[in-house]
Amino acid sequence: MTHSATGTPHVPEHTHPTPDPRRWTALALICLAQFMLILDVTVVNVALPDMAADLTLGRETLTWVVTVYTLCFGGLMLLGGRLADALGARRTLLAGLALFTAASLITGLAGSAPVLLGGRVAQGIGAALLSPSALSIVTTTFHGDERNKALGVWAAIGGSGAAAGVLLGGVLTDGPGWRWVFFVNVPVGLLVLAALPAFVAARAPQPARLDVPGALLVTAGTGGLIYALVEAGDSGWADPATLLPLAGAILAYVLFTVAERAGRAPLMDLRMFTRRPVLAGAFLMLMATALLIAFFFLGSVHLQHLRGFSPLRTGLFFLPVAVATGIGAHLGSRLVGRIGSRATAVAGMVIAAAGTVPLTRLSDTGSVYAVLLPGFAVASLGIGAVFVTATTTALAMVEHREAGLASGVVNTFHEVGGSIGVAVVSTVAASGIERGAVGGFTDAFTVCAVAAGVSAAVALVLVPRGKPQLTGAPHVH
């Protein structure tokens, strides 16, 4: 999300204030904090089997360990942006960082599932306060060409954080233990908390209305949807344990829609979804994130549960996948300007589907380096291109004054997509996760392949023709 997603006034490019000499140090500290947030989306995946063994966690709880963080992060992000306006960006950032750091300590010390999940919820809330506040500071501190450079650094941190999470998760879990995937945030968080006030100036808060009911309704609705998806793996789709939370999710979404239309200061301007580029960008971001995080989740559990991989070996296994995602994003940024958004999005999803198809015939005896790794790498190459296309389409094909709102919508779908993707594949692969049956994993990969193929077809119709004309660096995290 860009600064205007939080309501921060856009400073005209021709009236730049005197540059703050502390700005680059401030950027380094802010990016370090953001890196922790993105890291925590994927760092837990490799640690899941060790967590399960140590705390006796079932499939449902393991799924929530991943999803509840991104659920709170994405669901409350727009509210965090409004709080940054109302309370001041620096104050909100420090509050979010303090909460995230304390929650990381509690999560690392967890001796039971409720404490573990409660810590992850608090981490997500802290992230939702920190991330939009941090970006608001970046966009109001830098101007002109420097702003584009700063946003480029910010976007690079977002891309590398998710990739580094899998590797770091393997190193820490195989070394000092799974608890250190959370403990590692504590010294970093304390360092940034101590240093940041000296390098980031406090700014006067802006008057802003807070749509707390809207934030709670959309988060509750998505939480109900994820609960229903996870529960369906054990109870079935027709069971009341699945149908009731699903009905509750639909009701929450309906109430959210009514509240946003009637509110004087809605959390999300639903009229943005009438803008075809924004709708296309949100859809692409949802599907791309759902697929990528689902791959990390399924791959980590399969390699360690069925193949006996160590956490470190699992983390190293995913390194080429992370590299492929980065290459795909780089190629996508070039292709969007040459062949347009629609062609790039469709090609990316077709490549993702093609890479996933071999995984649908995965066996429990064949070489994972001959099937699983190439499949993940090819699919991730396509997904990387889709990430860039989603952001550039939503931000560059709408009016400049709407770019912030569009970015806020797309980033919300980025976080929520990861939650939904893991919930769906966890349910489909329930037999594989609980009983070590490879058939559960192949079923889940089949769903991923079909989802990528259907997304390619939808993109062919939904994504606008034409080549985006960016006025600044796009932001994804």
Tab-separated table of C-alpha atoms in Angstrom:
chain	number	residue	atom	x	y	z
A	1	MET	CA	0.000	0.000	0.000
A	2	THR	CA	1.246	3.441	-0.704
A	3	HIS	CA	1.074	6.343	1.641
A	4	SER	CA	-2.226	7.564	0.301
A	5	ALA	CA	-3.794	4.245	1.257
A	6	THR	CA	-3.557	5.481	4.823
A	7	GLY	CA	-4.891	8.885	3.929
A	8	THR	CA	-1.562	10.682	4.261
A	9	PRO	CA	-1.645	13.780	2.043
A	10	HIS	CA	0.442	13.524	-1.090
A	11	VAL	CA	3.244	16.068	-1.145
A	12	PRO	CA	3.401	17.719	-4.587
A	13	GLU	CA	6.607	16.862	-6.378
A	14	HIS	CA	7.479	20.502	-7.001
A	15	THR	CA	7.406	21.558	-3.318
A	16	HIS	CA	9.927	19.182	-1.805
A	17	PRO	CA	10.956	20.048	1.746
A	18	THR	CA	14.616	20.033	2.728
A	19	PRO	CA	15.796	16.382	2.764
A	20	ASP	CA	16.284	14.912	6.228
A	21	PRO	CA	19.954	13.849	6.554
A	22	ARG	CA	18.850	10.880	8.655
A	23	ARG	CA	16.510	9.523	5.984
A	24	TRP	CA	18.642	6.645	4.650
A	25	THR	CA	19.386	5.320	8.127
A	26	ALA	CA	15.677	5.582	8.892
A	27	LEU	CA	14.915	3.621	5.721
A	28	ALA	CA	17.352	0.880	6.733
A	29	LEU	CA	15.715	0.537	10.154
A	30	ILE	CA	12.192	0.596	8.749
A	31	CYS	CA	13.061	-2.006	6.110
A	32	LEU	CA	14.598	-4.211	8.800
A	33	ALA	CA	11.319	-4.098	10.716
A	34	GLN	CA	9.312	-4.829	7.556
A	35	PHE	CA	11.655	-7.701	6.724
A	36	MET	CA	10.702	-9.383	10.013
A	37	LEU	CA	7.003	-9.115	9.205
A	38	ILE	CA	7.352	-10.707	5.768
A	39	LEU	CA	9.773	-13.301	7.091
A	40	ASP	CA	7.149	-14.496	9.555
A	41	VAL	CA	4.735	-15.368	6.747
A	42	THR	CA	6.958	-18.264	5.592
A	43	VAL	CA	9.518	-18.892	8.349
A	44	VAL	CA	7.131	-21.151	10.282
A	45	ASN	CA	6.449	-23.533	7.379
A	46	VAL	CA	9.677	-25.494	7.748
A	47	ALA	CA	9.294	-25.572	11.545
A	48	LEU	CA	5.754	-27.036	11.481
A	49	PRO	CA	6.680	-30.748	11.900
A	50	ASP	CA	8.938	-30.001	14.884
A	51	MET	CA	6.254	-27.790	16.417
A	52	ALA	CA	3.696	-30.538	15.952
A	53	ALA	CA	5.915	-33.130	17.636
A	54	ASP	CA	6.871	-30.883	20.541
A	55	LEU	CA	3.417	-29.492	21.335
A	56	THR	CA	1.286	-32.404	20.013
A	57	LEU	CA	-0.450	-30.310	17.367
A	58	GLY	CA	-2.942	-31.711	14.866
A	59	ARG	CA	-3.446	-30.718	11.244
A	60	GLU	CA	-6.029	-28.040	12.080
A	61	THR	CA	-3.756	-26.310	14.577
A	62	LEU	CA	-0.777	-26.452	12.221
A	63	THR	CA	-2.889	-24.810	9.549
A	64	TRP	CA	-3.922	-22.028	11.921
A	65	VAL	CA	-0.297	-21.407	12.922
A	66	VAL	CA	0.281	-20.256	9.331
A	67	THR	CA	-3.083	-18.692	8.519
A	68	VAL	CA	-3.988	-16.743	11.651
A	69	TYR	CA	-0.945	-14.478	11.253
A	70	THR	CA	-1.697	-13.496	7.653
A	71	LEU	CA	-5.411	-13.273	8.480
A	72	CYS	CA	-4.873	-10.610	11.159
A	73	PHE	CA	-2.115	-8.927	9.150
A	74	GLY	CA	-4.265	-8.556	6.040
A	75	GLY	CA	-7.653	-8.089	7.686
A	76	LEU	CA	-6.527	-5.234	9.936
A	77	MET	CA	-3.987	-3.581	7.617
A	78	LEU	CA	-6.279	-0.837	6.339
A	79	LEU	CA	-7.341	-0.030	9.902
A	80	GLY	CA	-3.647	0.187	10.797
A	81	GLY	CA	-3.218	2.746	8.045
A	82	ARG	CA	-6.054	4.855	9.425
A	83	LEU	CA	-4.571	4.638	12.925
A	84	ALA	CA	-1.273	5.917	11.506
A	85	ASP	CA	-3.146	9.016	10.350
A	86	ALA	CA	-5.083	9.464	13.581
A	87	LEU	CA	-2.230	8.852	16.032
A	88	GLY	CA	0.824	9.679	13.936
A	89	ALA	CA	2.826	7.286	11.778
A	90	ARG	CA	5.869	7.044	14.075
A	91	ARG	CA	3.795	6.390	17.174
A	92	THR	CA	1.723	3.721	15.424
A	93	LEU	CA	4.839	2.086	13.966
A	94	LEU	CA	6.522	1.889	17.375
A	95	ALA	CA	3.355	0.505	18.976
A	96	GLY	CA	3.065	-2.148	16.266
A	97	LEU	CA	6.739	-3.063	16.542
A	98	ALA	CA	6.543	-3.321	20.345
A	99	LEU	CA	3.494	-5.585	20.083
A	100	PHE	CA	5.086	-7.729	17.371
A	101	THR	CA	8.307	-8.105	19.376
A	102	ALA	CA	6.510	-9.026	22.609
A	103	ALA	CA	4.247	-11.436	20.721
A	104	SER	CA	7.279	-13.105	19.141
A	105	LEU	CA	8.712	-13.750	22.603
A	106	ILE	CA	5.409	-15.183	23.871
A	107	THR	CA	5.024	-17.386	20.792
A	108	GLY	CA	8.547	-18.735	21.176
A	109	LEU	CA	7.876	-19.587	24.819
A	110	ALA	CA	4.524	-21.259	24.053
A	111	GLY	CA	3.945	-24.583	25.758
A	112	SER	CA	0.493	-25.197	24.343
A	113	ALA	CA	-1.554	-24.619	21.207
A	114	PRO	CA	-3.704	-21.760	22.640
A	115	VAL	CA	-0.626	-19.749	23.665
A	116	LEU	CA	1.046	-20.424	20.307
A	117	LEU	CA	-1.993	-19.296	18.332
A	118	GLY	CA	-2.605	-16.327	20.623
A	119	GLY	CA	0.964	-15.210	20.022
A	120	ARG	CA	0.497	-15.501	16.270
A	121	VAL	CA	-2.692	-13.408	16.474
A	122	ALA	CA	-0.811	-10.699	18.369
A	123	GLN	CA	2.035	-10.850	15.842
A	124	GLY	CA	-0.481	-10.293	13.041
A	125	ILE	CA	-2.063	-7.317	14.800
A	126	GLY	CA	1.366	-5.802	15.395
A	127	ALA	CA	2.249	-6.303	11.730
A	128	ALA	CA	-1.004	-4.621	10.652
A	129	LEU	CA	-0.062	-1.552	12.702
A	130	LEU	CA	3.592	-1.496	11.656
A	131	SER	CA	3.526	-2.065	7.901
A	132	PRO	CA	1.254	0.767	6.670
A	133	SER	CA	2.811	3.191	9.189
A	134	ALA	CA	6.300	2.321	7.981
A	135	LEU	CA	5.384	2.842	4.344
A	136	SER	CA	3.690	6.128	5.182
A	137	ILE	CA	6.963	7.322	6.747
A	138	VAL	CA	8.958	6.204	3.701
A	139	THR	CA	6.703	8.024	1.237
A	140	THR	CA	6.627	11.256	3.238
A	141	THR	CA	10.369	11.243	3.987
A	142	PHE	CA	11.580	10.753	0.412
A	143	HIS	CA	10.650	12.816	-2.634
A	144	GLY	CA	11.147	12.776	-6.386
A	145	ASP	CA	13.621	10.221	-7.707
A	146	GLU	CA	14.701	9.353	-4.176
A	147	ARG	CA	11.182	8.189	-3.391
A	148	ASN	CA	11.254	5.757	-6.310
A	149	LYS	CA	14.604	4.404	-5.109
A	150	ALA	CA	13.303	4.042	-1.547
A	151	LEU	CA	10.156	2.249	-2.729
A	152	GLY	CA	12.307	-0.017	-4.862
A	153	VAL	CA	14.293	-1.000	-1.771
A	154	TRP	CA	11.028	-1.551	0.103
A	155	ALA	CA	9.656	-3.803	-2.631
A	156	ALA	CA	12.912	-5.789	-2.758
A	157	ILE	CA	12.680	-6.380	1.002
A	158	GLY	CA	9.182	-7.750	0.526
A	159	GLY	CA	10.277	-10.147	-2.193
A	160	SER	CA	13.352	-11.399	-0.371
A	161	GLY	CA	11.689	-11.723	3.034
A	162	ALA	CA	9.299	-14.480	2.021
A	163	ALA	CA	12.087	-16.397	0.291
A	164	ALA	CA	14.530	-15.987	3.163
A	165	GLY	CA	11.893	-17.194	5.603
A	166	VAL	CA	11.985	-20.784	4.373
A	167	LEU	CA	15.773	-20.985	4.494
A	168	LEU	CA	16.093	-19.249	7.853
A	169	GLY	CA	13.321	-21.449	9.236
A	170	GLY	CA	15.337	-24.518	8.279
A	171	VAL	CA	18.584	-23.186	9.730
A	172	LEU	CA	17.022	-22.192	13.064
A	173	THR	CA	14.831	-25.284	13.454
A	174	ASP	CA	17.726	-27.617	12.696
A	175	GLY	CA	20.012	-25.621	15.004
A	176	PRO	CA	18.736	-24.105	18.257
A	177	GLY	CA	15.177	-25.329	17.629
A	178	TRP	CA	11.824	-24.217	16.230
A	179	ARG	CA	11.232	-21.681	19.015
A	180	TRP	CA	14.047	-19.580	17.557
A	181	VAL	CA	12.050	-18.818	14.432
A	182	PHE	CA	10.170	-16.491	16.815
A	183	PHE	CA	12.944	-15.613	19.285
A	184	VAL	CA	15.085	-14.212	16.447
A	185	ASN	CA	12.619	-11.315	16.128
A	186	VAL	CA	13.152	-10.167	19.718
A	187	PRO	CA	16.693	-8.702	19.562
A	188	VAL	CA	16.013	-7.218	16.130
A	189	GLY	CA	12.772	-5.671	17.329
A	190	LEU	CA	14.382	-4.209	20.441
A	191	LEU	CA	17.231	-2.762	18.362
A	192	VAL	CA	14.849	-1.025	15.963
A	193	LEU	CA	12.631	0.167	18.842
A	194	ALA	CA	15.632	1.769	20.547
A	195	ALA	CA	17.140	3.342	17.415
A	196	LEU	CA	14.126	4.459	15.386
A	197	PRO	CA	13.035	7.514	17.445
A	198	ALA	CA	16.452	9.090	16.864
A	199	PHE	CA	16.147	8.857	13.080
A	200	VAL	CA	12.433	9.310	12.364
A	201	ALA	CA	10.842	12.648	13.185
A	202	ALA	CA	7.398	12.698	14.769
A	203	ARG	CA	4.760	14.334	12.616
A	204	ALA	CA	1.466	15.817	13.633
A	205	PRO	CA	-1.399	13.315	13.336
A	206	GLN	CA	-4.081	13.946	10.736
A	207	PRO	CA	-7.795	13.920	11.584
A	208	ALA	CA	-9.130	10.508	10.613
A	209	ARG	CA	-12.222	8.472	11.352
A	210	LEU	CA	-11.648	4.870	12.371
A	211	ASP	CA	-13.873	2.186	10.890
A	212	VAL	CA	-13.301	-0.396	13.637
A	213	PRO	CA	-16.556	-2.314	12.936
A	214	GLY	CA	-15.572	-2.671	9.282
A	215	ALA	CA	-12.141	-4.049	10.172
A	216	LEU	CA	-13.594	-6.520	12.670
A	217	LEU	CA	-16.323	-7.675	10.272
A	218	VAL	CA	-14.002	-8.372	7.326
A	219	THR	CA	-11.485	-10.129	9.586
A	220	ALA	CA	-14.206	-12.188	11.280
A	221	GLY	CA	-15.703	-13.097	7.912
A	222	THR	CA	-12.385	-14.300	6.536
A	223	GLY	CA	-11.669	-16.128	9.794
A	224	GLY	CA	-15.016	-17.913	9.555
A	225	LEU	CA	-14.305	-18.853	5.946
A	226	ILE	CA	-10.889	-20.287	6.852
A	227	TYR	CA	-12.342	-22.169	9.824
A	228	ALA	CA	-14.959	-23.750	7.556
A	229	LEU	CA	-12.340	-24.717	4.971
A	230	VAL	CA	-10.126	-26.335	7.615
A	231	GLU	CA	-13.015	-28.098	9.356
A	232	ALA	CA	-14.246	-29.572	6.072
A	233	GLY	CA	-11.123	-31.747	5.965
A	234	ASP	CA	-12.340	-33.736	8.950
A	235	SER	CA	-16.103	-33.229	9.159
A	236	GLY	CA	-17.004	-32.982	5.456
A	237	TRP	CA	-18.696	-30.179	3.571
A	238	ALA	CA	-22.248	-31.089	4.630
A	239	ASP	CA	-21.521	-31.201	8.362
A	240	PRO	CA	-22.915	-28.376	10.550
A	241	ALA	CA	-19.372	-27.815	11.879
A	242	THR	CA	-18.486	-26.669	8.346
A	243	LEU	CA	-21.752	-25.079	7.262
A	244	LEU	CA	-22.311	-22.884	10.330
A	245	PRO	CA	-18.986	-21.006	10.194
A	246	LEU	CA	-19.398	-20.741	6.410
A	247	ALA	CA	-22.828	-19.148	6.907
A	248	GLY	CA	-21.335	-16.874	9.568
A	249	ALA	CA	-18.606	-15.805	7.135
A	250	ILE	CA	-21.176	-14.924	4.464
A	251	LEU	CA	-23.218	-12.947	7.005
A	252	ALA	CA	-20.125	-11.049	8.163
A	253	TYR	CA	-19.234	-10.168	4.567
A	254	VAL	CA	-22.781	-8.945	3.906
A	255	LEU	CA	-22.739	-6.798	7.047
A	256	PHE	CA	-19.314	-5.482	6.050
A	257	THR	CA	-20.662	-4.460	2.641
A	258	VAL	CA	-23.635	-2.681	4.237
A	259	ALA	CA	-21.425	-0.948	6.810
A	260	GLU	CA	-18.939	0.241	4.178
A	261	ARG	CA	-21.647	1.663	1.966
A	262	ALA	CA	-23.366	3.453	4.831
A	263	GLY	CA	-20.267	4.651	6.695
A	264	ARG	CA	-18.999	8.220	6.452
A	265	ALA	CA	-15.375	7.055	6.454
A	266	PRO	CA	-15.387	3.446	5.205
A	267	LEU	CA	-12.356	1.259	5.728
A	268	MET	CA	-12.458	0.168	2.092
A	269	ASP	CA	-14.097	2.072	-0.713
A	270	LEU	CA	-16.038	-0.767	-2.325
A	271	ARG	CA	-16.417	1.322	-5.461
A	272	MET	CA	-12.780	0.480	-6.123
A	273	PHE	CA	-13.961	-2.972	-7.163
A	274	THR	CA	-15.882	-1.375	-10.028
A	275	ARG	CA	-12.475	-0.351	-11.405
A	276	ARG	CA	-11.514	-3.257	-13.609
A	277	PRO	CA	-7.737	-2.865	-13.072
A	278	VAL	CA	-8.171	-2.969	-9.279
A	279	LEU	CA	-10.451	-6.002	-9.424
A	280	ALA	CA	-8.006	-7.761	-11.747
A	281	GLY	CA	-5.018	-6.883	-9.562
A	282	ALA	CA	-6.772	-8.087	-6.400
A	283	PHE	CA	-7.756	-11.369	-8.059
A	284	LEU	CA	-4.259	-12.018	-9.396
A	285	MET	CA	-2.645	-11.191	-6.052
A	286	LEU	CA	-5.082	-13.460	-4.178
A	287	MET	CA	-4.434	-16.438	-6.445
A	288	ALA	CA	-0.671	-15.954	-6.774
A	289	THR	CA	-0.157	-15.689	-3.011
A	290	ALA	CA	-2.515	-18.593	-2.308
A	291	LEU	CA	-0.549	-20.829	-4.690
A	292	LEU	CA	2.923	-19.831	-3.497
A	293	ILE	CA	2.233	-20.148	0.246
A	294	ALA	CA	0.368	-23.416	-0.410
A	295	PHE	CA	3.485	-24.760	-2.153
A	296	PHE	CA	5.666	-23.863	0.833
A	297	PHE	CA	3.196	-25.482	3.233
A	298	LEU	CA	2.659	-28.699	1.262
A	299	GLY	CA	6.312	-29.044	0.322
A	300	SER	CA	7.579	-28.578	3.877
A	301	VAL	CA	5.195	-31.141	5.360
A	302	HIS	CA	5.711	-33.638	2.517
A	303	LEU	CA	9.508	-33.479	2.606
A	304	GLN	CA	9.795	-33.829	6.372
A	305	HIS	CA	6.798	-36.064	7.091
A	306	LEU	CA	7.028	-38.496	4.182
A	307	ARG	CA	10.633	-38.188	2.998
A	308	GLY	CA	12.459	-37.711	6.275
A	309	PHE	CA	14.162	-34.457	5.303
A	310	SER	CA	15.698	-32.393	8.087
A	311	PRO	CA	14.462	-28.798	8.500
A	312	LEU	CA	17.769	-27.445	7.138
A	313	ARG	CA	17.673	-29.712	4.100
A	314	THR	CA	14.073	-28.639	3.522
A	315	GLY	CA	15.034	-24.964	3.689
A	316	LEU	CA	17.862	-25.491	1.219
A	317	PHE	CA	15.497	-27.410	-1.064
A	318	PHE	CA	13.328	-24.303	-1.382
A	319	LEU	CA	16.214	-21.974	-2.208
A	320	PRO	CA	15.959	-22.542	-6.004
A	321	VAL	CA	12.194	-22.006	-5.700
A	322	ALA	CA	12.784	-18.624	-4.076
A	323	VAL	CA	15.291	-17.701	-6.777
A	324	ALA	CA	12.823	-18.735	-9.485
A	325	THR	CA	10.154	-16.506	-7.940
A	326	GLY	CA	12.547	-13.545	-8.033
A	327	ILE	CA	13.523	-14.245	-11.639
A	328	GLY	CA	9.862	-14.494	-12.578
A	329	ALA	CA	9.158	-11.129	-10.961
A	330	HIS	CA	12.077	-9.547	-12.834
A	331	LEU	CA	10.954	-10.996	-16.167
A	332	GLY	CA	7.356	-10.034	-15.422
A	333	SER	CA	8.297	-6.404	-14.816
A	334	ARG	CA	9.879	-6.310	-18.271
A	335	LEU	CA	7.144	-8.238	-20.062
A	336	VAL	CA	4.329	-6.077	-18.676
A	337	GLY	CA	5.844	-3.070	-20.425
A	338	ARG	CA	6.377	-4.970	-23.683
A	339	ILE	CA	3.393	-7.271	-24.173
A	340	GLY	CA	0.936	-5.792	-21.683
A	341	SER	CA	-0.698	-6.889	-18.438
A	342	ARG	CA	-3.161	-9.402	-19.852
A	343	ALA	CA	-0.632	-11.430	-21.824
A	344	THR	CA	1.828	-11.454	-18.905
A	345	ALA	CA	-0.814	-12.518	-16.376
A	346	VAL	CA	-2.160	-15.304	-18.577
A	347	ALA	CA	1.339	-16.557	-19.432
A	348	GLY	CA	2.345	-16.501	-15.768
A	349	MET	CA	-0.660	-18.539	-14.669
A	350	VAL	CA	-0.242	-21.007	-17.552
A	351	ILE	CA	3.392	-21.540	-16.514
A	352	ALA	CA	2.266	-21.991	-12.896
A	353	ALA	CA	-0.256	-24.611	-13.983
A	354	ALA	CA	2.306	-26.372	-16.193
A	355	GLY	CA	4.780	-26.548	-13.324
A	356	THR	CA	2.149	-27.938	-10.952
A	357	VAL	CA	0.834	-30.687	-13.273
A	358	PRO	CA	3.813	-33.063	-12.705
A	359	LEU	CA	3.239	-32.741	-8.958
A	360	THR	CA	-0.181	-34.328	-9.359
A	361	ARG	CA	1.623	-37.625	-10.114
A	362	LEU	CA	3.995	-37.376	-7.161
A	363	SER	CA	5.001	-40.715	-5.602
A	364	ASP	CA	6.454	-41.575	-2.219
A	365	THR	CA	9.487	-43.289	-3.757
A	366	GLY	CA	10.608	-41.187	-6.737
A	367	SER	CA	13.284	-38.530	-6.518
A	368	VAL	CA	11.984	-35.202	-5.214
A	369	TYR	CA	14.798	-33.498	-7.128
A	370	ALA	CA	13.505	-34.919	-10.406
A	371	VAL	CA	9.811	-34.059	-9.913
A	372	LEU	CA	9.007	-31.877	-6.907
A	373	LEU	CA	11.834	-29.347	-7.226
A	374	PRO	CA	11.506	-28.685	-10.991
A	375	GLY	CA	7.726	-28.453	-10.637
A	376	PHE	CA	7.942	-25.931	-7.809
A	377	ALA	CA	10.613	-23.901	-9.622
A	378	VAL	CA	8.661	-23.668	-12.896
A	379	ALA	CA	5.402	-22.850	-11.128
A	380	SER	CA	7.100	-20.203	-8.983
A	381	LEU	CA	8.645	-18.617	-12.063
A	382	GLY	CA	5.138	-18.004	-13.398
A	383	ILE	CA	3.824	-16.863	-10.007
A	384	GLY	CA	6.613	-14.295	-9.691
A	385	ALA	CA	5.515	-12.719	-12.975
A	386	VAL	CA	1.896	-12.657	-11.779
A	387	PHE	CA	2.857	-10.818	-8.567
A	388	VAL	CA	4.352	-7.943	-10.546
A	389	THR	CA	1.455	-7.911	-13.005
A	390	ALA	CA	-1.084	-7.727	-10.179
A	391	THR	CA	0.555	-4.682	-8.638
A	392	THR	CA	1.325	-2.779	-11.829
A	393	THR	CA	-2.155	-3.396	-13.221
A	394	ALA	CA	-3.910	-2.132	-10.111
A	395	LEU	CA	-1.638	0.886	-9.554
A	396	ALA	CA	-0.789	2.044	-13.057
A	397	MET	CA	-4.147	1.630	-14.772
A	398	VAL	CA	-6.167	3.762	-12.357
A	399	GLU	CA	-6.016	7.492	-11.745
A	400	HIS	CA	-3.025	8.642	-9.716
A	401	ARG	CA	-5.238	9.906	-6.871
A	402	GLU	CA	-6.684	6.379	-6.501
A	403	ALA	CA	-3.344	4.561	-6.542
A	404	GLY	CA	-3.089	4.455	-2.756
A	405	LEU	CA	-6.553	2.977	-2.312
A	406	ALA	CA	-5.877	0.449	-5.055
A	407	SER	CA	-2.599	-0.562	-3.449
A	408	GLY	CA	-4.298	-0.999	-0.080
A	409	VAL	CA	-6.859	-3.339	-1.611
A	410	VAL	CA	-4.214	-5.397	-3.430
A	411	ASN	CA	-2.007	-5.741	-0.347
A	412	THR	CA	-4.970	-6.862	1.748
A	413	PHE	CA	-5.652	-9.616	-0.788
A	414	HIS	CA	-1.944	-10.499	-0.691
A	415	GLU	CA	-2.092	-11.442	2.989
A	416	VAL	CA	-5.563	-12.979	2.930
A	417	GLY	CA	-4.640	-15.050	-0.128
A	418	GLY	CA	-1.944	-16.863	1.835
A	419	SER	CA	-4.442	-17.745	4.575
A	420	ILE	CA	-7.042	-19.106	2.171
A	421	GLY	CA	-4.506	-21.036	0.082
A	422	VAL	CA	-3.081	-22.892	3.085
A	423	ALA	CA	-6.559	-23.604	4.469
A	424	VAL	CA	-7.728	-25.133	1.184
A	425	VAL	CA	-4.712	-27.369	0.556
A	426	SER	CA	-4.578	-28.424	4.210
A	427	THR	CA	-8.130	-29.708	3.923
A	428	VAL	CA	-7.577	-31.459	0.603
A	429	ALA	CA	-4.303	-33.016	1.793
A	430	ALA	CA	-5.711	-34.017	5.191
A	431	SER	CA	-5.042	-37.730	4.682
A	432	GLY	CA	-1.485	-37.055	3.589
A	433	ILE	CA	-0.735	-34.775	6.515
A	434	GLU	CA	-2.311	-36.975	9.183
A	435	ARG	CA	-1.523	-40.466	7.884
A	436	GLY	CA	1.450	-39.913	5.612
A	437	ALA	CA	-0.434	-40.876	2.448
A	438	VAL	CA	1.005	-39.393	-0.723
A	439	GLY	CA	-2.471	-39.390	-2.316
A	440	GLY	CA	-3.554	-36.501	-0.117
A	441	PHE	CA	-0.686	-34.385	-1.405
A	442	THR	CA	-1.324	-35.256	-5.061
A	443	ASP	CA	-4.979	-34.283	-4.602
A	444	ALA	CA	-3.898	-30.935	-3.168
A	445	PHE	CA	-1.503	-30.323	-6.053
A	446	THR	CA	-4.297	-31.190	-8.474
A	447	VAL	CA	-6.409	-28.451	-6.890
A	448	CYS	CA	-3.480	-26.040	-7.275
A	449	ALA	CA	-3.026	-26.945	-10.949
A	450	VAL	CA	-6.742	-26.496	-11.655
A	451	ALA	CA	-6.776	-23.184	-9.750
A	452	ALA	CA	-3.839	-21.871	-11.798
A	453	GLY	CA	-5.480	-22.990	-15.054
A	454	VAL	CA	-8.818	-21.403	-14.157
A	455	SER	CA	-6.992	-18.225	-13.088
A	456	ALA	CA	-5.344	-18.049	-16.509
A	457	ALA	CA	-8.769	-18.258	-18.154
A	458	VAL	CA	-10.213	-15.600	-15.838
A	459	ALA	CA	-7.210	-13.335	-16.451
A	460	LEU	CA	-7.806	-13.625	-20.194
A	461	VAL	CA	-11.178	-11.958	-19.673
A	462	LEU	CA	-10.664	-9.825	-16.564
A	463	VAL	CA	-7.238	-8.218	-16.977
A	464	PRO	CA	-7.377	-5.089	-19.169
A	465	ARG	CA	-5.460	-4.903	-22.409
A	466	GLY	CA	-2.684	-2.397	-22.702
A	467	LYS	CA	0.645	-1.597	-21.119
A	468	PRO	CA	0.716	0.050	-17.687
A	469	GLN	CA	2.429	3.434	-17.486
A	470	LEU	CA	4.007	3.643	-14.029
A	471	THR	CA	4.661	7.055	-12.502
A	472	GLY	CA	6.672	5.524	-9.677
A	473	ALA	CA	7.923	2.212	-8.375
A	474	PRO	CA	5.163	-0.256	-7.664
A	475	HIS	CA	4.942	-1.598	-4.166
A	476	VAL	CA	4.393	-5.176	-3.150
A	477	HIS	CA	5.401	-6.835	0.065
